[in-house]
Amino acid sequence: MEGEKFDPSNPKYKKVEDLPVAEQDKFTDVEGGFVQKTATDKPGKHPRKIYASDNTYGTSREEEAREFNYYVTNKDFLINEAPKLIQDEDFYKGIVPVAEKLGVKERDDILSTLESLSRILLKITNEFDEDALPILKAVTNSLIQFKDVSYQVWSHTVCHPIETYGRRTSFLDTPQSREVLTELVDESVKRQKEVLDLGCSDRILSPIVTYNLVEAGLDNLEAPFRYKPESLGDSKYVAILKNGLGDEYSYNIKAFLDSNSPLEYYRLILEKGSELPSFLTPERQIELLQSLEKHLTREIVDDYVRRVYHPNGKDTTYAELLQSLKESREAHEVIKGVYVDVEDTLIQQNYNGRGLNESLVEGLNKLADEGRDIIIFTGGDAEVLGEELKRLGLPERFLPVRSKKDYRGKVLEVLVDDTPPEYQGFKTLKLLHPDDSLF
């Protein structure tokens, strides 16, 4: 329609030559679509596809593209004027124009605006353009200066762009943004000491712990933590955290505060009998225990395994755990079927005592009706559990119960289990939790 505003995202436009002649010199073709020419000045590791014939990256990637487009379109203002504007004016006069240039709508809540700005700028500085670091520092400084809320509220805002570690939007992702993060950490420590309030300090620290352990891997356990701001060693701050955080929930944070290297950290974890970090897969956990065996006594490792690992509800030894890992790694023969554990999977504890996982049984019936093989198996007494399943009303079509020992060294097509297969000596092509849908 005549007078209609030009919209490059209109699906009728597939490449630059499809655009109105007056608009073509503003864009350049890329694989699968086209972008504004300014978006290719510093394409970084992942060039943005802003307008495309097919959405290769998905909705979130398209949104990132548009955010980056806001930046490159207003780069001169954002780099040369925005930092001074933010620093010299009050929050609303300084922040709002910058937010608008980055596509962030003005909000009544200035903290939310600052958080949104920091997320966008982290994507840009961490992945595309280090020239944007001064404006990221200015936005972060505004966050540090903001005093009109409780520590609980302030720390909740601060923790969000740290928790995105590993997704290119975290203060932990690059050296330059970690430098900025140190100022936030120092301010958090300062405020916490003033108010004696935990706030969301555990959510600020947990990603920092994870970052250090991931960076160390299994080969640099003795080296000092790569990133641990000096303020985290403040004795008053450490005392507040230790007194306020429960061991079961956050012993990993306490161990981090009390150690200077991953090796010291893991020693404290093992001696305490706390669980290893959840980001480690079961296989990596066993590999870590093997690495720690080079530095700690076998007795410490053995005792930890005895206290913490109970595959299928049974005690196990370190040697048995290593043998299970060996058999699962060497497994190659794929056997068809849906394999279902009994204890805490098919039979679960509820308010009436032990009962069938009805939603799981319903799903198994549907799969059986479709001709799928269903194998119920256990690491316990197959005969005793088979009788209990009968009493609980499990259809005869799924019986008898078989022993998991018969499947060691195999690759199961589908496994429904609350215990990782690596701890049991087999693999699976698809692992489902007892409460997951089978469809």
Coordinates of N, CA, C and O in Angstrom, one line a residue, residues 164-319:
T164 N 23.9 -16.0 34.2 CA 23.8 -16.5 32.8 C 25.2 -16.9 32.3 O 25.4 -17.0 31.1
Y165 N 26.1 -17.3 33.2 CA 27.4 -17.7 32.8 C 27.4 -18.9 31.8 O 26.6 -19.8 32.0
G166 N 28.2 -18.7 30.8 CA 28.3 -19.8 29.7 C 27.3 -19.5 28.6 O 27.3 -20.3 27.6
R167 N 26.5 -18.4 28.6 CA 25.6 -18.1 27.6 C 25.9 -16.8 26.9 O 25.0 -16.1 26.3
R168 N 27.1 -16.3 27.0 CA 27.6 -15.1 26.4 C 26.9 -13.8 26.9 O 27.1 -12.8 26.3
T169 N 26.2 -13.9 28.0 CA 25.5 -12.8 28.6 C 25.9 -12.6 30.0 O 25.1 -12.0 30.8
S170 N 27.0 -13.1 30.5 CA 27.3 -13.1 31.9 C 28.6 -12.2 32.1 O 29.5 -12.2 31.2
F171 N 28.7 -11.6 33.3 CA 29.9 -10.9 33.6 C 31.1 -11.8 33.8 O 32.2 -11.4 33.8
L172 N 30.8 -13.1 33.8 CA 31.9 -14.1 34.0 C 32.5 -14.6 32.7 O 33.5 -15.3 32.7
D173 N 31.9 -14.2 31.6 CA 32.2 -14.8 30.3 C 33.6 -14.4 29.7 O 34.2 -15.1 28.9
T174 N 34.0 -13.2 29.9 CA 35.2 -12.7 29.3 C 36.0 -11.9 30.4 O 35.5 -11.4 31.4
P175 N 37.4 -11.7 30.1 CA 38.2 -11.0 31.1 C 37.7 -9.6 31.3 O 37.8 -9.1 32.4
Q176 N 37.3 -8.9 30.2 CA 36.9 -7.5 30.4 C 35.7 -7.4 31.2 O 35.5 -6.4 32.0
S177 N 34.7 -8.3 31.0 CA 33.5 -8.1 31.9 C 33.7 -8.7 33.3 O 33.0 -8.2 34.2
R178 N 34.7 -9.6 33.5 CA 35.0 -10.0 34.8 C 35.6 -8.8 35.6 O 35.4 -8.7 36.8
E179 N 36.4 -8.0 34.9 CA 36.9 -6.8 35.6 C 35.8 -5.9 36.1 O 35.9 -5.4 37.2
V180 N 34.7 -5.8 35.3 CA 33.6 -5.0 35.8 C 32.9 -5.7 36.9 O 32.4 -5.1 37.9
L181 N 32.8 -7.0 36.8 CA 32.1 -7.8 37.8 C 32.8 -7.6 39.2 O 32.1 -7.6 40.2
T182 N 34.1 -7.5 39.2 CA 34.8 -7.3 40.5 C 34.2 -6.1 41.3 O 34.1 -6.2 42.5
E183 N 33.9 -5.1 40.6 CA 33.3 -3.9 41.2 C 32.0 -4.2 41.8 O 31.6 -3.7 42.9
L184 N 31.2 -5.0 41.1 CA 29.9 -5.4 41.6 C 30.0 -6.3 42.9 O 29.3 -6.2 43.8
V185 N 30.9 -7.2 42.8 CA 31.2 -8.1 43.9 C 31.6 -7.3 45.1 O 31.1 -7.5 46.3
D186 N 32.5 -6.4 44.9 CA 33.0 -5.6 46.0 C 31.9 -4.8 46.7 O 31.8 -4.7 47.9
E187 N 31.0 -4.2 45.8 CA 29.9 -3.5 46.4 C 28.9 -4.4 47.1 O 28.4 -4.0 48.2
S188 N 28.7 -5.6 46.6 CA 27.8 -6.5 47.3 C 28.4 -6.9 48.7 O 27.6 -6.9 49.7
V189 N 29.7 -7.1 48.7 CA 30.3 -7.4 50.0 C 30.2 -6.3 51.0 O 29.8 -6.4 52.2
K190 N 30.4 -5.1 50.5 CA 30.3 -3.9 51.3 C 28.9 -3.7 51.9 O 28.7 -3.5 53.1
R191 N 27.9 -3.9 51.0 CA 26.5 -3.7 51.5 C 26.1 -4.8 52.5 O 25.4 -4.6 53.4
Q192 N 26.5 -6.0 52.2 CA 26.2 -7.1 53.1 C 26.7 -6.9 54.5 O 26.1 -7.2 55.5
K193 N 27.9 -6.4 54.5 CA 28.5 -6.1 55.8 C 27.8 -5.0 56.6 O 27.7 -5.1 57.8
E194 N 27.2 -4.1 55.9 CA 26.5 -3.0 56.5 C 25.2 -3.4 57.1 O 24.8 -3.0 58.1
V195 N 24.5 -4.3 56.3 CA 23.1 -4.7 56.7 C 23.0 -6.0 57.4 O 22.0 -6.4 57.9
L196 N 24.1 -6.8 57.4 CA 24.1 -8.2 57.9 C 23.0 -9.0 57.3 O 22.4 -9.8 58.0
D197 N 22.8 -8.9 56.0 CA 21.7 -9.6 55.4 C 22.3 -10.4 54.3 O 23.1 -10.0 53.5
L198 N 21.8 -11.7 54.2 CA 22.3 -12.6 53.1 C 21.9 -12.1 51.7 O 22.6 -12.2 50.8
G199 N 20.7 -11.6 51.6 CA 20.2 -11.2 50.3 C 20.3 -12.4 49.3 O 20.0 -13.5 49.6
C200 N 20.7 -12.1 48.1 CA 20.9 -13.1 47.1 C 22.4 -13.4 46.9 O 22.9 -13.7 45.8
S201 N 23.2 -13.2 47.9 CA 24.7 -13.4 47.8 C 25.0 -14.8 47.4 O 26.0 -15.0 46.7
D202 N 24.2 -15.8 47.7 CA 24.5 -17.2 47.3 C 24.4 -17.3 45.8 O 25.1 -18.0 45.1
R203 N 23.4 -16.5 45.2 CA 23.2 -16.6 43.8 C 24.3 -15.8 43.0 O 24.5 -16.0 41.8
I204 N 24.9 -14.8 43.7 CA 26.0 -14.1 43.1 C 27.3 -15.0 43.1 O 28.0 -15.1 42.2
L205 N 27.4 -15.8 44.2 CA 28.6 -16.6 44.4 C 28.6 -17.9 43.6 O 29.6 -18.3 43.1
S206 N 27.5 -18.5 43.6 CA 27.4 -19.9 43.0 C 27.9 -19.9 41.5 O 28.7 -20.8 41.2
P207 N 27.6 -19.0 40.6 CA 28.2 -19.0 39.3 C 29.7 -18.8 39.3 O 30.4 -19.3 38.4
I208 N 30.2 -18.0 40.3 CA 31.6 -17.8 40.4 C 32.3 -19.1 40.8 O 33.4 -19.4 40.2
V209 N 31.7 -19.8 41.7 CA 32.3 -21.1 42.0 C 32.3 -22.0 40.8 O 33.3 -22.6 40.5
T210 N 31.2 -22.1 40.1 CA 31.1 -23.0 38.9 C 32.1 -22.5 37.9 O 32.8 -23.4 37.3
Y211 N 32.3 -21.2 37.6 CA 33.2 -20.7 36.6 C 34.6 -21.3 37.0 O 35.4 -21.8 36.1
N212 N 35.1 -21.1 38.2 CA 36.4 -21.6 38.6 C 36.6 -23.0 38.4 O 37.7 -23.5 38.0
L213 N 35.6 -23.8 38.8 CA 35.8 -25.3 38.6 C 35.8 -25.7 37.2 O 36.5 -26.6 36.8
V214 N 34.9 -25.1 36.4 CA 34.9 -25.4 34.9 C 36.2 -25.1 34.3 O 36.8 -25.8 33.5
E215 N 36.7 -23.9 34.6 CA 38.0 -23.5 34.0 C 39.2 -24.4 34.4 O 40.1 -24.6 33.6
A216 N 39.1 -24.9 35.7 CA 40.2 -25.7 36.1 C 40.2 -27.1 35.5 O 41.2 -27.7 35.2
G217 N 39.0 -27.6 35.2 CA 38.8 -28.9 34.6 C 39.4 -30.0 35.6 O 39.3 -29.8 36.8
L218 N 40.0 -31.0 35.0 CA 40.5 -32.1 35.8 C 42.0 -32.1 35.9 O 42.7 -32.8 36.6
D219 N 42.6 -31.1 35.1 CA 44.1 -31.1 35.0 C 44.8 -30.0 35.7 O 46.0 -30.0 35.7
N220 N 44.0 -29.1 36.2 CA 44.6 -27.9 36.9 C 44.1 -27.7 38.3 O 43.8 -26.6 38.7
L221 N 43.9 -28.8 39.0 CA 43.3 -28.8 40.3 C 44.1 -28.0 41.4 O 43.6 -27.5 42.3
E222 N 45.5 -28.1 41.2 CA 46.3 -27.5 42.2 C 46.5 -26.0 42.0 O 47.0 -25.3 42.9
A223 N 46.2 -25.5 40.8 CA 46.4 -24.0 40.5 C 45.4 -23.2 41.3 O 44.3 -23.6 41.5
P224 N 45.8 -22.0 41.6 CA 44.9 -21.1 42.3 C 43.6 -20.8 41.5 O 43.6 -20.9 40.3
F225 N 42.5 -20.5 42.2 CA 41.3 -20.2 41.5 C 41.6 -19.0 40.5 O 42.3 -18.1 40.8
R226 N 41.0 -19.1 39.3 CA 41.3 -18.2 38.3 C 40.6 -16.8 38.6 O 41.2 -15.8 38.2
Y227 N 39.5 -16.8 39.2 CA 38.8 -15.6 39.5 C 38.2 -15.7 40.9 O 37.2 -16.4 41.1
K228 N 38.8 -14.9 41.9 CA 38.3 -14.8 43.2 C 38.6 -13.5 43.8 O 39.7 -13.3 44.3
P229 N 37.8 -12.5 43.6 CA 38.0 -11.1 44.1 C 38.5 -11.1 45.6 O 38.0 -11.9 46.4
E230 N 39.4 -10.2 45.9 CA 40.0 -10.2 47.3 C 38.9 -9.9 48.3 O 39.0 -10.4 49.4
S231 N 37.8 -9.2 47.9 CA 36.8 -8.9 48.9 C 36.1 -10.1 49.4 O 35.5 -10.1 50.5
L232 N 36.1 -11.2 48.7 CA 35.5 -12.4 49.1 C 36.2 -13.1 50.3 O 35.7 -14.0 50.9
G233 N 37.4 -12.6 50.6 CA 38.2 -13.1 51.7 C 38.0 -12.3 53.0 O 38.6 -12.6 54.0
D234 N 37.1 -11.2 52.9 CA 36.9 -10.4 54.1 C 36.3 -11.2 55.2 O 35.2 -11.9 55.0
S235 N 36.9 -11.2 56.4 CA 36.5 -12.1 57.5 C 35.1 -11.8 57.9 O 34.3 -12.8 58.3
K236 N 34.6 -10.6 58.0 CA 33.3 -10.3 58.5 C 32.3 -10.8 57.5 O 31.2 -11.3 57.8
Y237 N 32.5 -10.6 56.2 CA 31.7 -11.0 55.1 C 31.5 -12.6 55.2 O 30.4 -13.1 55.1
V238 N 32.7 -13.2 55.3 CA 32.7 -14.7 55.3 C 31.9 -15.2 56.5 O 31.2 -16.2 56.4
A239 N 32.0 -14.5 57.6 CA 31.3 -15.0 58.8 C 29.8 -14.8 58.6 O 29.0 -15.7 59.0
I240 N 29.4 -13.8 58.0 CA 27.9 -13.6 57.7 C 27.4 -14.7 56.8 O 26.3 -15.3 57.1
L241 N 28.1 -15.1 55.8 CA 27.7 -16.1 54.9 C 27.7 -17.5 55.6 O 26.7 -18.3 55.5
K242 N 28.7 -17.8 56.3 CA 28.8 -19.1 57.0 C 27.7 -19.3 58.1 O 27.2 -20.4 58.2
N243 N 27.4 -18.2 58.7 CA 26.4 -18.3 59.8 C 25.0 -18.3 59.2 O 24.0 -18.8 59.8
G244 N 24.8 -17.8 58.0 CA 23.5 -17.7 57.4 C 23.1 -18.7 56.4 O 21.9 -19.0 56.2
L245 N 24.1 -19.4 55.8 CA 23.8 -20.4 54.8 C 23.8 -21.8 55.4 O 24.7 -22.2 56.1
G246 N 22.7 -22.5 55.1 CA 22.6 -23.9 55.5 C 23.6 -24.8 54.8 O 23.7 -24.7 53.6
D247 N 24.2 -25.8 55.5 CA 25.2 -26.6 54.8 C 24.6 -27.4 53.7 O 25.2 -27.5 52.6
E248 N 23.4 -28.0 53.9 CA 22.9 -28.9 52.8 C 22.6 -28.1 51.5 O 22.7 -28.6 50.4
Y249 N 22.3 -26.8 51.7 CA 22.0 -26.0 50.5 C 23.2 -25.4 49.8 O 23.3 -25.3 48.6
S250 N 24.1 -25.0 50.6 CA 25.2 -24.2 50.0 C 26.6 -24.5 50.6 O 27.4 -23.6 50.8
Y251 N 26.9 -25.8 51.0 CA 28.2 -26.0 51.5 C 29.2 -25.8 50.4 O 30.4 -25.5 50.7
N252 N 28.8 -25.8 49.1 CA 29.8 -25.6 48.0 C 30.3 -24.1 48.1 O 31.5 -23.9 47.9
I253 N 29.5 -23.2 48.5 CA 29.9 -21.8 48.7 C 30.9 -21.7 49.9 O 31.9 -21.0 49.8
K254 N 30.5 -22.3 51.0 CA 31.4 -22.3 52.1 C 32.8 -22.9 51.8 O 33.8 -22.4 52.2
A255 N 32.8 -24.0 51.1 CA 34.0 -24.6 50.7 C 34.9 -23.7 49.8 O 36.1 -23.6 49.9
F256 N 34.2 -23.0 48.9 CA 34.9 -22.0 48.0 C 35.5 -20.9 48.9 O 36.7 -20.5 48.6
L257 N 34.8 -20.4 49.8 CA 35.3 -19.3 50.7 C 36.5 -19.7 51.5 O 37.4 -18.9 51.8
D258 N 36.5 -21.0 51.8 CA 37.6 -21.6 52.7 C 38.8 -22.1 51.9 O 39.7 -22.8 52.5
S259 N 38.8 -22.0 50.6 CA 39.8 -22.6 49.8 C 40.4 -21.6 48.8 O 39.8 -20.6 48.5
N260 N 41.6 -22.0 48.3 CA 42.3 -21.1 47.3 C 42.5 -21.8 46.0 O 43.0 -21.2 45.0
S261 N 42.1 -23.1 45.9 CA 42.3 -23.8 44.6 C 41.2 -24.9 44.5 O 40.6 -25.2 45.5
P262 N 41.0 -25.4 43.3 CA 40.0 -26.5 43.2 C 40.3 -27.7 44.0 O 39.4 -28.3 44.6
L263 N 41.6 -28.0 44.1 CA 42.0 -29.2 44.9 C 41.6 -29.0 46.4 O 41.0 -29.9 47.0
E264 N 41.8 -27.8 47.0 CA 41.4 -27.5 48.3 C 39.9 -27.6 48.5 O 39.3 -28.1 49.4
Y265 N 39.2 -27.0 47.5 CA 37.8 -27.0 47.5 C 37.2 -28.5 47.5 O 36.4 -28.8 48.3
Y266 N 37.7 -29.3 46.6 CA 37.2 -30.7 46.5 C 37.5 -31.5 47.7 O 36.8 -32.4 48.1
R267 N 38.7 -31.2 48.3 CA 39.0 -31.9 49.5 C 38.0 -31.6 50.6 O 37.5 -32.5 51.3
L268 N 37.6 -30.4 50.7 CA 36.6 -30.0 51.7 C 35.2 -30.7 51.4 O 34.5 -31.1 52.3
I269 N 34.9 -30.7 50.1 CA 33.6 -31.3 49.7 C 33.7 -32.8 50.1 O 32.7 -33.4 50.7
L270 N 34.8 -33.5 49.8 CA 34.8 -34.9 50.1 C 34.8 -35.2 51.6 O 34.2 -36.1 52.1
E271 N 35.6 -34.4 52.3 CA 35.6 -34.6 53.8 C 34.3 -34.3 54.4 O 33.9 -35.0 55.4
K272 N 33.5 -33.4 53.9 CA 32.2 -33.1 54.4 C 31.2 -34.1 54.0 O 30.2 -34.3 54.7
G273 N 31.4 -34.8 52.9 CA 30.4 -35.7 52.3 C 29.3 -35.0 51.6 O 28.2 -35.5 51.4
S274 N 29.6 -33.7 51.2 CA 28.6 -33.0 50.4 C 28.7 -33.5 48.9 O 29.7 -34.1 48.5
E275 N 27.7 -33.3 48.1 CA 27.7 -33.8 46.8 C 28.6 -32.9 45.9 O 28.7 -31.7 46.1
L276 N 29.1 -33.6 44.9 CA 29.9 -32.9 43.9 C 29.0 -32.0 43.0 O 27.8 -32.2 43.0
P277 N 29.6 -31.0 42.4 CA 28.8 -30.0 41.7 C 27.9 -30.6 40.6 O 28.3 -31.6 39.9
S278 N 26.7 -30.1 40.5 CA 25.7 -30.7 39.6 C 26.0 -30.6 38.1 O 25.5 -31.3 37.3
F279 N 26.9 -29.6 37.8 CA 27.3 -29.4 36.4 C 28.1 -30.6 35.9 O 28.3 -30.7 34.7
L280 N 28.7 -31.4 36.8 CA 29.5 -32.5 36.4 C 28.6 -33.7 36.1 O 27.7 -34.1 36.9
T281 N 28.7 -34.2 34.9 CA 27.9 -35.4 34.5 C 28.4 -36.6 35.4 O 29.5 -36.5 36.0
P282 N 27.6 -37.6 35.5 CA 28.0 -38.8 36.4 C 29.4 -39.3 35.9 O 30.2 -39.7 36.8
E283 N 29.6 -39.4 34.6 CA 30.9 -39.9 34.1 C 32.0 -39.0 34.6 O 33.1 -39.4 35.0
R284 N 31.8 -37.7 34.5 CA 32.8 -36.7 34.9 C 33.1 -36.7 36.4 O 34.2 -36.5 36.8
Q285 N 32.0 -37.0 37.1 CA 32.2 -37.1 38.6 C 33.2 -38.3 38.9 O 34.1 -38.1 39.8
I286 N 33.0 -39.4 38.3 CA 33.9 -40.5 38.5 C 35.3 -40.2 38.0 O 36.3 -40.5 38.7
E287 N 35.4 -39.5 36.9 CA 36.7 -39.1 36.4 C 37.4 -38.1 37.4 O 38.6 -38.2 37.6
L288 N 36.6 -37.3 38.0 CA 37.2 -36.3 39.0 C 37.7 -37.1 40.2 O 38.8 -36.8 40.7
L289 N 36.9 -38.1 40.7 CA 37.4 -38.9 41.8 C 38.7 -39.6 41.5 O 39.6 -39.7 42.3
Q290 N 38.9 -40.0 40.2 CA 40.1 -40.6 39.8 C 41.3 -39.6 39.8 O 42.4 -39.9 40.3
S291 N 41.0 -38.4 39.4 CA 42.0 -37.3 39.5 C 42.4 -36.9 40.9 O 43.5 -36.7 41.2
L292 N 41.3 -36.9 41.8 CA 41.6 -36.5 43.2 C 42.4 -37.6 43.9 O 43.1 -37.3 44.8
E293 N 42.3 -38.9 43.4 CA 43.0 -40.0 44.0 C 44.5 -39.8 43.9 O 45.3 -40.3 44.7
K294 N 44.9 -39.0 42.9 CA 46.4 -38.7 42.8 C 46.9 -37.7 43.9 O 48.1 -37.6 44.1
H295 N 45.9 -37.0 44.5 CA 46.3 -35.9 45.4 C 45.9 -36.2 46.8 O 46.4 -35.7 47.8
L296 N 44.8 -37.0 47.0 CA 44.3 -37.3 48.3 C 44.5 -38.8 48.6 O 44.8 -39.6 47.7
T297 N 44.3 -39.2 49.8 CA 44.4 -40.6 50.1 C 43.3 -41.4 49.6 O 42.1 -40.9 49.4
R298 N 43.5 -42.6 49.3 CA 42.5 -43.5 48.8 C 41.4 -43.7 49.8 O 40.2 -43.8 49.5
E299 N 41.7 -43.6 51.1 CA 40.7 -43.7 52.2 C 39.7 -42.6 52.1 O 38.5 -42.8 52.3
I300 N 40.1 -41.4 51.8 CA 39.2 -40.2 51.7 C 38.2 -40.5 50.6 O 37.0 -40.3 50.7
V301 N 38.8 -40.9 49.4 CA 37.9 -41.1 48.2 C 36.9 -42.3 48.5 O 35.7 -42.2 48.2
D302 N 37.5 -43.4 49.1 CA 36.6 -44.5 49.4 C 35.5 -44.1 50.4 O 34.3 -44.5 50.2
D303 N 35.9 -43.4 51.4 CA 34.9 -43.0 52.4 C 33.8 -42.1 51.8 O 32.6 -42.2 52.1
Y304 N 34.2 -41.2 50.9 CA 33.3 -40.3 50.2 C 32.3 -41.1 49.4 O 31.0 -40.9 49.5
V305 N 32.8 -42.0 48.6 CA 31.9 -42.9 47.8 C 30.9 -43.6 48.6 O 29.7 -43.7 48.3
R306 N 31.4 -44.2 49.7 CA 30.5 -45.0 50.6 C 29.4 -44.1 51.2 O 28.3 -44.6 51.3
R307 N 29.7 -42.9 51.5 CA 28.7 -42.0 52.1 C 27.7 -41.4 51.1 O 26.6 -41.2 51.5
V308 N 28.2 -41.1 49.9 CA 27.4 -40.3 49.0 C 26.7 -41.1 47.9 O 25.6 -40.8 47.5
Y309 N 27.4 -42.1 47.4 CA 26.8 -42.9 46.2 C 26.1 -44.1 46.6 O 26.6 -45.0 47.3
H310 N 24.8 -44.1 46.2 CA 23.9 -45.3 46.5 C 23.1 -45.6 45.3 O 21.9 -45.5 45.3
P311 N 23.7 -46.1 44.3 CA 22.9 -46.5 43.1 C 21.9 -47.6 43.4 O 22.2 -48.6 44.0
N312 N 20.7 -47.3 42.9 CA 19.6 -48.3 43.2 C 19.3 -48.5 44.7 O 18.9 -49.5 45.1
G313 N 19.7 -47.4 45.5 CA 19.4 -47.5 46.9 C 20.4 -48.4 47.6 O 20.1 -48.7 48.8
K314 N 21.5 -48.8 47.0 CA 22.4 -49.7 47.6 C 23.7 -49.1 47.8 O 24.1 -48.2 47.0
D315 N 24.5 -49.5 48.9 CA 25.8 -49.0 49.1 C 26.7 -49.5 48.0 O 26.5 -50.6 47.4
T316 N 27.7 -48.7 47.6 CA 28.7 -49.2 46.6 C 30.1 -48.8 47.1 O 30.3 -48.0 48.0
T317 N 31.1 -49.3 46.4 CA 32.5 -49.0 46.7 C 33.1 -48.2 45.6 O 32.5 -48.2 44.4
Y318 N 34.2 -47.6 45.8 CA 34.9 -46.8 44.7 C 35.3 -47.8 43.6 O 35.1 -47.5 42.4
A319 N 35.8 -49.0 44.0 CA 36.2 -49.9 43.0 C 35.0 -50.4 42.1 O 35.1 -50.5 40.9

